[in-house]
Coordinates of C-alpha atoms and ligand atoms in Angstrom, one line a residue:
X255 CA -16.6 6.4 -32.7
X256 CA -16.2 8.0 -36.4
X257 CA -17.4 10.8 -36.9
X258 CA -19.8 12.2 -40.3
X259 CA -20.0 15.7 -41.3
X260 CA -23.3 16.3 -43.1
X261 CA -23.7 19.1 -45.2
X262 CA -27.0 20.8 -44.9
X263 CA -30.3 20.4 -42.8
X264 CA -32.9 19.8 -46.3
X265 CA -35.2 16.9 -45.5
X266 CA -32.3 14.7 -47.1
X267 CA -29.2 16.0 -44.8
X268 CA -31.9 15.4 -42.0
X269 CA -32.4 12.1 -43.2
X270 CA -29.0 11.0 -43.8
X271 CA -27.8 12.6 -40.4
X272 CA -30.4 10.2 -38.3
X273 CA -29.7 6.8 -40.3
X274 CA -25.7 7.2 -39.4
X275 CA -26.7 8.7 -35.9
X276 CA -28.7 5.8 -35.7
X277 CA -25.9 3.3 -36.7
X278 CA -23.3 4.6 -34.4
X279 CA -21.7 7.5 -35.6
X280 CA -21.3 11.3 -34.3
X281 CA -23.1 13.1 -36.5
X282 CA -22.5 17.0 -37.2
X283 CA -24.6 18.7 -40.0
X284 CA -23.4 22.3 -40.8
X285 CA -26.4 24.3 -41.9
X286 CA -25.6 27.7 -44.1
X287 CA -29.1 29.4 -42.6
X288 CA -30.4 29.8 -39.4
X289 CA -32.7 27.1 -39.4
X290 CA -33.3 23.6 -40.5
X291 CA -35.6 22.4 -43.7
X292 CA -33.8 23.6 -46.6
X293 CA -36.1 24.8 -49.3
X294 CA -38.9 23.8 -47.1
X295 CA -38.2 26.6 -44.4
X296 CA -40.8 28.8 -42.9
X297 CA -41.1 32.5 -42.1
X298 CA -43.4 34.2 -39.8
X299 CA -44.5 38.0 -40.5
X300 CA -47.4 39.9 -39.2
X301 CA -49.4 37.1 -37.5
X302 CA -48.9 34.6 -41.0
X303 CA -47.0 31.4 -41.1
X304 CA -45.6 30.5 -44.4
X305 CA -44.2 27.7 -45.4
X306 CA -41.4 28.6 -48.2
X307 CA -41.4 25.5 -50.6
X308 CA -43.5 22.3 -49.9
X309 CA -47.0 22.4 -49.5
X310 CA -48.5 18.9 -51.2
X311 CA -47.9 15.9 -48.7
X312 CA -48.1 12.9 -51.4
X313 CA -46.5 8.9 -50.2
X314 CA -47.9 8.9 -46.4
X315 CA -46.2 5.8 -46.6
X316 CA -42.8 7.0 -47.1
X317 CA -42.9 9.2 -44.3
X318 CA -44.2 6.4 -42.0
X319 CA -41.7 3.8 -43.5
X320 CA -38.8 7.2 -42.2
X321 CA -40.9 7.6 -38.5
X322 CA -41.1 4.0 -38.6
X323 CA -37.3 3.1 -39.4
X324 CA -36.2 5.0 -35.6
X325 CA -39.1 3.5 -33.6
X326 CA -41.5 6.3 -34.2
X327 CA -44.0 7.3 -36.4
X328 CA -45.3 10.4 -38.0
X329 CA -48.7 11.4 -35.4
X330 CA -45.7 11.7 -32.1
X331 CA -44.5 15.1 -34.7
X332 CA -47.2 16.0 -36.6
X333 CA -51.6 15.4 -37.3
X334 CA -52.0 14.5 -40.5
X335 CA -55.4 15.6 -42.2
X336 CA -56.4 13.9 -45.6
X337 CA -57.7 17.1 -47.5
X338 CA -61.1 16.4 -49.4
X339 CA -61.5 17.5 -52.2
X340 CA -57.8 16.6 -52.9
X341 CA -57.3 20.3 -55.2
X342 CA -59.6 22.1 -57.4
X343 CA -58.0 22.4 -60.9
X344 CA -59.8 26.1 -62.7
X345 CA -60.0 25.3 -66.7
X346 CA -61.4 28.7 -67.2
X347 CA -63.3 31.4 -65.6
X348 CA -67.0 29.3 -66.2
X349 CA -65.5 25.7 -65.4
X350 CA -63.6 23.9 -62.6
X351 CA -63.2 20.6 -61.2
X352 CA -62.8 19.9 -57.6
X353 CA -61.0 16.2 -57.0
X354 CA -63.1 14.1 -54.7
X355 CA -60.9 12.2 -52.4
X356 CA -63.4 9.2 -52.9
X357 CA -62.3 6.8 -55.3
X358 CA -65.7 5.9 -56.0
X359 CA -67.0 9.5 -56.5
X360 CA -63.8 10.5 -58.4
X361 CA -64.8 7.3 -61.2
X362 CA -68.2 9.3 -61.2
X363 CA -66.6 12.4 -62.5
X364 CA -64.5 10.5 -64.8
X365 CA -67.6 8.9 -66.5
X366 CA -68.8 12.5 -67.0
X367 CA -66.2 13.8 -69.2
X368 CA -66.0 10.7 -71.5
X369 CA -68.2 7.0 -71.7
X370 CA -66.5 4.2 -70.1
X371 CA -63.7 6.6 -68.2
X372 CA -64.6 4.7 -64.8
X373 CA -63.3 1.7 -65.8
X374 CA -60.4 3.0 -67.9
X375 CA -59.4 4.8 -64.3
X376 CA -59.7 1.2 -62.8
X377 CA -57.3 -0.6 -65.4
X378 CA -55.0 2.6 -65.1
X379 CA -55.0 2.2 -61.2
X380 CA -54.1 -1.2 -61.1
X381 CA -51.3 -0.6 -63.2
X382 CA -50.2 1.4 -61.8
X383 CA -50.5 0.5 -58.1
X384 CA -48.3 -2.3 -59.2
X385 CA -45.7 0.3 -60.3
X386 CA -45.9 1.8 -57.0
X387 CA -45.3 -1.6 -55.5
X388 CA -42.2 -2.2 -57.5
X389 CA -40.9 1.5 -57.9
X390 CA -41.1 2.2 -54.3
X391 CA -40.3 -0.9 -52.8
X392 CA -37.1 -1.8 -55.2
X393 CA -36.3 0.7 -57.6
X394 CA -36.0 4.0 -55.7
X395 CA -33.9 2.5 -53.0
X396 CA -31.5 1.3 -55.1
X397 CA -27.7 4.1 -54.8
X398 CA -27.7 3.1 -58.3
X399 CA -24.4 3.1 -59.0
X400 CA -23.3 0.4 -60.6
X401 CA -25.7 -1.4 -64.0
X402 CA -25.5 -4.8 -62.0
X403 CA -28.1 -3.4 -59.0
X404 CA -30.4 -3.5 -62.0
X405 CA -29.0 -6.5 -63.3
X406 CA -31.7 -9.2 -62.0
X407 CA -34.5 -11.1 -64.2
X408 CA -36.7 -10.2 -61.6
X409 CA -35.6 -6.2 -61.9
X410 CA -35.6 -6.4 -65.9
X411 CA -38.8 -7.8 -66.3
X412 CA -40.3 -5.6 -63.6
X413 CA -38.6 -2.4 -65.5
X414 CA -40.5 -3.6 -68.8
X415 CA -43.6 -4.5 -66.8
X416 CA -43.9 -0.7 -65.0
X417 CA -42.8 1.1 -68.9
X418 CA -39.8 2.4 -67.5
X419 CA -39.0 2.4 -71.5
X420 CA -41.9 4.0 -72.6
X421 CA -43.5 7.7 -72.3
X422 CA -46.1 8.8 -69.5
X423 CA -47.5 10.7 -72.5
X424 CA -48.3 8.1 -75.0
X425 CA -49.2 5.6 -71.8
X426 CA -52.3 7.9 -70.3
X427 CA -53.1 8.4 -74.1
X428 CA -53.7 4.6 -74.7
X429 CA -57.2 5.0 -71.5
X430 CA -58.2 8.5 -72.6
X431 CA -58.9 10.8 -74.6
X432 CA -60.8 13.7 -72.9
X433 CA -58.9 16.6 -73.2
X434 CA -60.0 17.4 -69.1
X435 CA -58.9 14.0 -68.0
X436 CA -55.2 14.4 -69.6
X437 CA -55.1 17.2 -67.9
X438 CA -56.2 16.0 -64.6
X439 CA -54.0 12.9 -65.2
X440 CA -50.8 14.6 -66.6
X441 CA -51.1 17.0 -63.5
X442 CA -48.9 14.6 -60.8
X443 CA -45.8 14.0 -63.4
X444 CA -45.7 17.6 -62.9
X445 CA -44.2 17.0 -60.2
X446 CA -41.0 15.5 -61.7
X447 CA -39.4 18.4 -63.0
X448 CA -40.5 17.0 -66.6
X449 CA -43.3 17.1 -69.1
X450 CA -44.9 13.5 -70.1
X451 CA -43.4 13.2 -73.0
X452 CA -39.6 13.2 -71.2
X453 CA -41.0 11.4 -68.1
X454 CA -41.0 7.4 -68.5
X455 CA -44.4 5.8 -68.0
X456 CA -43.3 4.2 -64.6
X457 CA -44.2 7.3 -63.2
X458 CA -47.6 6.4 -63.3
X459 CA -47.1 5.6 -60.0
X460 CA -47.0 9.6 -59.1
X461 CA -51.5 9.0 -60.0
X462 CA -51.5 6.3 -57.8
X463 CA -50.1 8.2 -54.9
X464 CA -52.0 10.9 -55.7
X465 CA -55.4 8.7 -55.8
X466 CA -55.4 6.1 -54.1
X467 CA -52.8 7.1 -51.1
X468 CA -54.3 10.9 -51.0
X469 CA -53.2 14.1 -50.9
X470 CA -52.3 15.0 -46.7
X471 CA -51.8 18.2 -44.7
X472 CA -49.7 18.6 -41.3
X473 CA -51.5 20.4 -39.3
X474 CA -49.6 23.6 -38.7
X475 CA -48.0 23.4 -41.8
X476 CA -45.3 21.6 -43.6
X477 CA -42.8 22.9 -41.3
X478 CA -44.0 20.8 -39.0
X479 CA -42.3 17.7 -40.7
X480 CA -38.9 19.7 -40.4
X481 CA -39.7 20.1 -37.1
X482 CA -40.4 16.3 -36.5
X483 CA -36.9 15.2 -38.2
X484 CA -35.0 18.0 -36.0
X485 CA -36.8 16.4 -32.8
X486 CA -36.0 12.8 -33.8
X487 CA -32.6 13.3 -35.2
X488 CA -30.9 15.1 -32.0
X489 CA -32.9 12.8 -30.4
X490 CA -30.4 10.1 -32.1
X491 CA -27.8 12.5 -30.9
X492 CA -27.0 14.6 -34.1
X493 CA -25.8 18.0 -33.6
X494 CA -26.8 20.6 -35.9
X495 CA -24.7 23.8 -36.2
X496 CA -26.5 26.9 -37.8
X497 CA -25.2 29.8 -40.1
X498 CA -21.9 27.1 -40.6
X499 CA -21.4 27.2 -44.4
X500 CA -19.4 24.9 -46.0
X501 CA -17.1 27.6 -47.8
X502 CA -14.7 24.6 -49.0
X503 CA -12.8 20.9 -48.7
X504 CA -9.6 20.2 -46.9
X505 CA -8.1 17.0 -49.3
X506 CA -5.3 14.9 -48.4
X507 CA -4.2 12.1 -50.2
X508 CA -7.4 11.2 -52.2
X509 CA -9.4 12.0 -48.9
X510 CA -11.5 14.9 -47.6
X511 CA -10.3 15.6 -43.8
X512 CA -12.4 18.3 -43.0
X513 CA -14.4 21.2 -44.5
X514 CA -13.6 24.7 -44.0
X515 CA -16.1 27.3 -42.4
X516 CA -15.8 31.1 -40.7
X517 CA -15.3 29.0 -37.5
X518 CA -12.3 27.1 -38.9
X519 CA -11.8 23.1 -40.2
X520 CA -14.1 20.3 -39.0
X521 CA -13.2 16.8 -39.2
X522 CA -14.5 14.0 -39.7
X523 CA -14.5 10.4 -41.2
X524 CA -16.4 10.9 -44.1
X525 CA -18.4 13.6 -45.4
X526 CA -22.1 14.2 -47.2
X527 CA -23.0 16.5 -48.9
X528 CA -26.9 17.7 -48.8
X529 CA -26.1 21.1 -50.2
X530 CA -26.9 21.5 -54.1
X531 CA -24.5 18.6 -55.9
X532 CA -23.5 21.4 -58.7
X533 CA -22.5 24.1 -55.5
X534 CA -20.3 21.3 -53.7
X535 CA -18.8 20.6 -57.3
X536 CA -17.7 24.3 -57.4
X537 CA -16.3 23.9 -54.1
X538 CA -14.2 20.8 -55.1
X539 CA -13.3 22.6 -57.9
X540 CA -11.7 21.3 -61.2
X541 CA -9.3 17.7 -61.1
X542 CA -12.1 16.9 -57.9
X543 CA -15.4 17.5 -59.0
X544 CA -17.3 14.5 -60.9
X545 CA -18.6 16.9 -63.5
X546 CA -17.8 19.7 -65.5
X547 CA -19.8 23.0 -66.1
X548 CA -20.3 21.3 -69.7
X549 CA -22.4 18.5 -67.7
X550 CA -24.4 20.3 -65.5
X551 CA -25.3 22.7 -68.8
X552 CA -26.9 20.2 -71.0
X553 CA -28.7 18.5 -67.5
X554 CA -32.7 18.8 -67.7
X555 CA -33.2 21.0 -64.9
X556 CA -36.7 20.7 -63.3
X557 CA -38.3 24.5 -62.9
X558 CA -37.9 27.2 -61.0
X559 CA -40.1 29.3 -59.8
X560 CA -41.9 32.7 -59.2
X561 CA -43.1 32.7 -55.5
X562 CA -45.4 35.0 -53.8
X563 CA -46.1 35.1 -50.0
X564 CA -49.8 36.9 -49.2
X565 CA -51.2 37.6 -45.8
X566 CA -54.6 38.9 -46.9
X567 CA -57.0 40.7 -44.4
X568 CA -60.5 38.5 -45.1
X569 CA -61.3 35.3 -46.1
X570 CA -61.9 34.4 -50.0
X571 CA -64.8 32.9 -51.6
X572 CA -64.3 30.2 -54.1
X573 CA -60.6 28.9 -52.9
X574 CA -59.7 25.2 -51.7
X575 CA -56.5 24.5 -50.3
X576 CA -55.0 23.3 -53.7
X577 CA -55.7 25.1 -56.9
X578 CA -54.6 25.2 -60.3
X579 CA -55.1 27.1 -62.6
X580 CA -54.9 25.2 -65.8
X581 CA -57.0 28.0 -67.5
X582 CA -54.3 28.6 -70.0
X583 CA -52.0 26.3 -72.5
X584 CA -49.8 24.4 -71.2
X585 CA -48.2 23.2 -74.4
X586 CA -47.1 26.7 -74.5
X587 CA -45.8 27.5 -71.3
X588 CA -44.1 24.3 -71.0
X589 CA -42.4 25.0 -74.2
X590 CA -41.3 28.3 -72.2
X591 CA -39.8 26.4 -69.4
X592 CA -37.9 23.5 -71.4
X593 CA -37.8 24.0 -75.4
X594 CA -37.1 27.7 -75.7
X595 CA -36.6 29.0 -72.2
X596 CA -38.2 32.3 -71.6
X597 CA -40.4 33.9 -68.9
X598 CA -43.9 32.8 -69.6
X599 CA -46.2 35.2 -71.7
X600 CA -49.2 33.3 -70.1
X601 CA -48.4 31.4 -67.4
X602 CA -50.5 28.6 -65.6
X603 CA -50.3 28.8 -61.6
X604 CA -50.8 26.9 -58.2
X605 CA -52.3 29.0 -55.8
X606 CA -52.3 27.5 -51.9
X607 CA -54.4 28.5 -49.0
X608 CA -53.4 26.2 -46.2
X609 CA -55.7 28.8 -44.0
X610 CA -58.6 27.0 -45.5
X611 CA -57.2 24.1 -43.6
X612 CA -55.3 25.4 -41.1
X613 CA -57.0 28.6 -38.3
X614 CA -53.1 28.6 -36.9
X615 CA -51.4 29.8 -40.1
X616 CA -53.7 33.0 -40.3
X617 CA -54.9 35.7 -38.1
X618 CA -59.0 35.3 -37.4
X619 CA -60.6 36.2 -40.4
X620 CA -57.6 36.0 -42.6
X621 CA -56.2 34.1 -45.5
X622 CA -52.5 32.9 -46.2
X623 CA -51.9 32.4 -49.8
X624 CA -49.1 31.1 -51.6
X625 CA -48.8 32.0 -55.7
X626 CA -46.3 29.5 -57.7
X627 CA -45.4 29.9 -61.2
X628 CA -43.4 27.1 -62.4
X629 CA -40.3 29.2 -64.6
X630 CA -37.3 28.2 -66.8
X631 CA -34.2 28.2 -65.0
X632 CA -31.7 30.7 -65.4
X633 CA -33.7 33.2 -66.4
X634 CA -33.1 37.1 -65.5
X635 CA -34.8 38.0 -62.5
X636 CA -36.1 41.5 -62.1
X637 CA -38.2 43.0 -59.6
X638 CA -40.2 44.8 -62.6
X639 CA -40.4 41.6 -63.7
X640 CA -41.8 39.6 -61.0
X641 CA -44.3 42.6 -60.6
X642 CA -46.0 42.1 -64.2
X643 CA -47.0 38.8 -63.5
X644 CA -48.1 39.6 -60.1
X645 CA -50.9 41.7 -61.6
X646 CA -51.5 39.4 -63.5
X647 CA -51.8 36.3 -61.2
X648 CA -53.9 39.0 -59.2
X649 CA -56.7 40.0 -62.2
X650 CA -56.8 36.3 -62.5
X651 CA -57.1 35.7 -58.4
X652 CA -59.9 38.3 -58.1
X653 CA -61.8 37.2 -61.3
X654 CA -62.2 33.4 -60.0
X655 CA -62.5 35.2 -56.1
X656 CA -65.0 37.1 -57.5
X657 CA -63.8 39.7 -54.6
X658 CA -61.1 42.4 -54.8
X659 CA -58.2 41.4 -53.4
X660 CA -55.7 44.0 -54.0
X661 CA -56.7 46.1 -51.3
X662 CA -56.7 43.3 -48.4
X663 CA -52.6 42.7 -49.2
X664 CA -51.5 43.1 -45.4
X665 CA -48.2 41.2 -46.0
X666 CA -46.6 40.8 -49.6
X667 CA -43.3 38.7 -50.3
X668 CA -41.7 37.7 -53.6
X669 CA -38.9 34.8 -53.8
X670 CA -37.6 33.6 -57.3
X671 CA -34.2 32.6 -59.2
X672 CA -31.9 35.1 -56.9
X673 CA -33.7 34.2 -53.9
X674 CA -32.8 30.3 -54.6
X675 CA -29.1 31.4 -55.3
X676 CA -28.5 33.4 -52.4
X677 CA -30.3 31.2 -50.4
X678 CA -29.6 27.6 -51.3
X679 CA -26.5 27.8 -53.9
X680 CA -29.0 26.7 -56.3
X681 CA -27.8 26.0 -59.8
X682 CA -29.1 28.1 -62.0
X683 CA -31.6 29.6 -59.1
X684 CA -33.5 26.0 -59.7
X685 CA -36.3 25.3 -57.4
X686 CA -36.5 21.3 -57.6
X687 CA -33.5 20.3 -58.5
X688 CA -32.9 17.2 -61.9
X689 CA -36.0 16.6 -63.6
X690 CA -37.0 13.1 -63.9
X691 CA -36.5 12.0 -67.7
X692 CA -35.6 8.8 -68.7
X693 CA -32.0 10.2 -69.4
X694 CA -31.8 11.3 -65.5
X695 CA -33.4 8.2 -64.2
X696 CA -31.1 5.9 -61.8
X697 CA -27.5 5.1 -63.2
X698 CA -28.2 8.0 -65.4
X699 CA -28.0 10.6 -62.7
X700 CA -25.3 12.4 -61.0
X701 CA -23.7 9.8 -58.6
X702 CA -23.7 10.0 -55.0
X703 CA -19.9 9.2 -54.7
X704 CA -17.5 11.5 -55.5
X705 CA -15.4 9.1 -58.3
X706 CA -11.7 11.1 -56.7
X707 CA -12.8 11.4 -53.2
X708 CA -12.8 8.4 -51.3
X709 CA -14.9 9.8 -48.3
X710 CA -17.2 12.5 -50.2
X711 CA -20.8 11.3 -51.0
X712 CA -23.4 13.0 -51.9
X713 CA -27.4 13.0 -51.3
X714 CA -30.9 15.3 -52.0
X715 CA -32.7 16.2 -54.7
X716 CA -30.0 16.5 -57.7
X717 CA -28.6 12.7 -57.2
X718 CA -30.9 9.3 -57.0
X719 CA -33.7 8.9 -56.4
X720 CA -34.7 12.4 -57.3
X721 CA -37.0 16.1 -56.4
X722 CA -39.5 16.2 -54.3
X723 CA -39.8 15.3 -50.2
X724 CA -40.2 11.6 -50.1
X725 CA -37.4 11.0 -52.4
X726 CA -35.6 13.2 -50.0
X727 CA -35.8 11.4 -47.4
X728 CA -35.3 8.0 -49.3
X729 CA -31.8 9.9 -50.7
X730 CA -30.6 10.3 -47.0
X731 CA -31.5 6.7 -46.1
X732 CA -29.7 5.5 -49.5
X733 CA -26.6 7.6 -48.6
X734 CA -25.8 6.5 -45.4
X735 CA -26.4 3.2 -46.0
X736 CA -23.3 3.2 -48.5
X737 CA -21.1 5.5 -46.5
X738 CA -22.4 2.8 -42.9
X739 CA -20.7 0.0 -45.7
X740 CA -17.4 1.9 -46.7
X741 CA -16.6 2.9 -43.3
X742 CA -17.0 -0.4 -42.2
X743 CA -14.8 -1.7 -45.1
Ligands
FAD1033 C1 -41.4 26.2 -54.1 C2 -41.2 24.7 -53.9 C3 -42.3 23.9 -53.8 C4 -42.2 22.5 -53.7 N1 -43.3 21.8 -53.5 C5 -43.2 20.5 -53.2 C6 -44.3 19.7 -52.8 O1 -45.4 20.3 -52.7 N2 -44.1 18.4 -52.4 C7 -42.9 17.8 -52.5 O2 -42.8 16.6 -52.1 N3 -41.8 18.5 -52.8 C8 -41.9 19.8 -53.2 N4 -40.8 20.6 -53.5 C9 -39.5 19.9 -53.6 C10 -38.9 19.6 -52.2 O3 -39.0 20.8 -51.4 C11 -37.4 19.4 -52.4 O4 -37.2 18.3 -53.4 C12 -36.7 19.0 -51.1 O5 -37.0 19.9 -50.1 C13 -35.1 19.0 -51.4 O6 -34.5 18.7 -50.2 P1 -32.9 18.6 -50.2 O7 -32.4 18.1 -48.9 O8 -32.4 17.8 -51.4 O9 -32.4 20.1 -50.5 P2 -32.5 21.5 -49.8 O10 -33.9 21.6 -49.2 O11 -32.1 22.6 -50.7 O12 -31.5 21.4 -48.6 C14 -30.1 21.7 -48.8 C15 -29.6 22.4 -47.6 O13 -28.2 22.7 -47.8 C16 -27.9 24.0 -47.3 N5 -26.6 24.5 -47.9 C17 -26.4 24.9 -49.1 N6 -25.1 25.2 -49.3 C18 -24.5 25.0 -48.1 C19 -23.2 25.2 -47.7 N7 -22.2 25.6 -48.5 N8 -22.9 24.9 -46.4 C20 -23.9 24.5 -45.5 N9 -25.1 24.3 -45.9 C21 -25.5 24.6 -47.2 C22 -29.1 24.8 -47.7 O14 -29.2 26.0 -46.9 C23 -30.2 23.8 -47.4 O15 -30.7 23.9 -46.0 C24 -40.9 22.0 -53.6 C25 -39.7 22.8 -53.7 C26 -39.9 24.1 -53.9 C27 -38.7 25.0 -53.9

């Protein structure tokens, strides 16, 4: 039996770990923390459950197509609730939206912010539920390493059919023009890493899944798919070694044969790496790595971000599960994240209060919040600083509350840049990894072979298909796929 190392337990060394269980091979994944999920890990502290990163379950599909793929599906982990409304987006302290779930109620609201928006959102939707179609079902599992994958008629005219030439920004511009519904529409591409004029218009697809698929909640919280992938992949028989970091690569003749860590060298076959790409690069070091430092610089980072854990001692009026405050530019604050990186002088932010949801993640009586400011990467991060902008997030907070808040603080935690560095490796203290531009799409993103290492690969959120959970789990699948194909020769 040959034998896989995998590098990390994120959602994609988890998925990449089961696939090659699941085709035969011992699988060992050496974990740096004490527990499995990567940047979706979860921390307990005076009676509150917080999940660190993830907290919007988008593509219910690609999680089912992953349960589905090992003869299970998601309900034997996890119950899934569809959240309704979806989020509720503040425009300023006198207006907000809340998303209906219903597609029918959700045209309703369209029609109210500009004449004949209903049937814009229709044409828009079928659009771009044929993007999904072809995006998710071709595109993103493609390794993408090689032009010819894309080199079909079929694949050509389907990449000119879902605009993967043209911008997301000029695209939504062509069915609206309220000011409200860009907003509302421009919101998913967010989730890219990218604004919409660097994201292609393919992306589209990111409304649909938001729409039409809904916006989902494990109950018990995100962990809980973590916990579900851990279950199924030692299930498979993958053994997962904690607090093992990968300090670096023992190389013979063009080959890695086994990775050091404070417990010695382990062997194996073939190795993947789920850890940041830019980290294992460092450990490769120069003559092995695929890229150098001058690369990764001019790479379009997605954000960072400014993170604040809450366990507050009552309940508060006014919140949903999902809101975002869009009560401020965004033109300027995304021009603080990508043009002319700086921390924000007015930041938009996401609050989440899976208590609304969830009793479990909360004492009785009590709310769990969760505070995101999305941040340039690199930046300098001081506790001073992080305060400022928690005062501010918190006059802001109380205003739309219409409560004090301040004094209910039982549990306070901040996590940013330094946090992501000494935690994950992360380049640059990034949060979700290579944004999505058109330059960083497929063949143009960081390979998942190493190009001098004939049994190094590499998978998650910095290499194809990109951030965010499902991709994560689609990277994984992609990986060990390839390295199931070289090993068999
Ligand atoms: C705050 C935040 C909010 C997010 N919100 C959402 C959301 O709502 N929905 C969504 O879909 N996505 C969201 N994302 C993105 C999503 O969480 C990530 O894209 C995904 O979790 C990345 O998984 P990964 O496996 O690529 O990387 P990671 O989760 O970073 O996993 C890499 C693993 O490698 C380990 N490691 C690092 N170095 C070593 C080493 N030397 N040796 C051994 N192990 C090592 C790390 O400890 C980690 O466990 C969010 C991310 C963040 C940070």
């Amino acid at each position: 039996m040959k034998k896989v190392i995998v590098i990390g337990a994120g959602f994609s060394g988890l998925s990449a770990a089961t696939e090659l269980a699941s085709k035969g091979y011992e699988v060992q994944i050496l974990e740096k923390n004490d527990h499995a999920g990567g940047r979706a890990r979860v921390f307990q502290s005076n009676g509150f459950t917080f999940d660190m990163g993830p907290s919007w379950y988008w593509m219910p599909d690609i999680f089912e197509t992953y349960f589905n793929r090992f003869g299970k599906k998601p309900a034997d982990y996890y119950d899934l609730v569809r959240l309704d409304p979806s989020y509720s987006v503040i425009l300023s302290e006198t207006e907000k939206i809340d998303l209906p779930a219903n597609y029918a109620d959700l045209k309703t609201l369209f029609e109210s912010y500009e004449p004949g928006a209903a049937a814009q959102l229709d044409a828009f939707m079928e659009q771009a539920a044929y993007k999904y179609k072809v995006g998710i079902q071709d595109f993103v599992w493609k390794p993408s390493r090689k032009i010819t994958e894309f080199l079909s008629l079929k694949l050509l005219i389907d990449a000119i059919r879902i605009d993967v030439f043209s911008s997301f920004y000029k695209h939504i511009r062509k069915f609206f023009t309220s000011p409200t519904l860009l907003k509302l529409m421009e919101f998913p591409i967010l989730f890219l890493g990218a604004i919409s004029q660097n994201t292609p218009a393919m992306y589209s697809l990111m409304n649909y899944a938001e729409i039409k698929l809904g916006t989902w909640y494990p109950m018990g919280g995100m962990h809980h798919i973590v916990k579900g992938m851990v279950a199924l992949a030692e299930e498979k028989g993958v053994k997962i070694t904690y607090n093992a970091e990968v300090q670096g690569f023992e190389i013979v003749k063009g080959k890695v044969i086994g990775v050091k860590t404070a417990a010695g060298l382990q062997e194996a076959d073939a190795f993947v790496a789920g850890a940041d790409y830019h980290h294992v690069e460092e450990l490769l070091g120069d003559g092995l790595r695929n890229y150098d430092e001058a690369y990764w610089d001019k790479r379009v980072m997605a954000p960072s971000s400014l993170l604040f854990y809450l366990g507050i001692s009552k309940r508060l009026p006014n919140l949903k599960h999902h809101n975002l405050f869009f009560d401020r530019d965004f033109t300027v604050h995304s021009h603080e994240i990508y043009t002319d990186p700086a921390w924000p002088s007015d930041p938009l932010f996401y609050a989440s209060a899976p208590s609304v949801t969830d009793p479990s993640v909360a004492p009785e009586g009590c709310e769990n919040i969760f505070l995101l400011i999305p941040v340039a990467p690199d930046l300098e991060d001081t506790e001073e600083g992080r305060e400022k902008y928690f005062e501010q997030l918190m006059d802001r907070l109380e205003a739309h509350c219409g409560v004090s808040i301040r004094d209910s603080i039982v549990y306070k935690r901040s996590y940013a840049h330094r946090d992501f560095k000494s935690d994950y490796h992360a380049y640059k203290g990034n949060a979700y990894g290579l944004a999505n531009t058109l330059l960083q799409t497929a063949i143009l993103k960081p390979t998942l072979k190493n190009k001098h290492l004939d049994n190094l690969y590499y998978t998650g959120q910095l290499t194809v298909p990109g951030p965010g959970v499902p991709p994560s789990l689609i990277s994984g699948i992609v990986v060990a796929t390839e390295v199931d194909k070289e090993l068999k020769g």
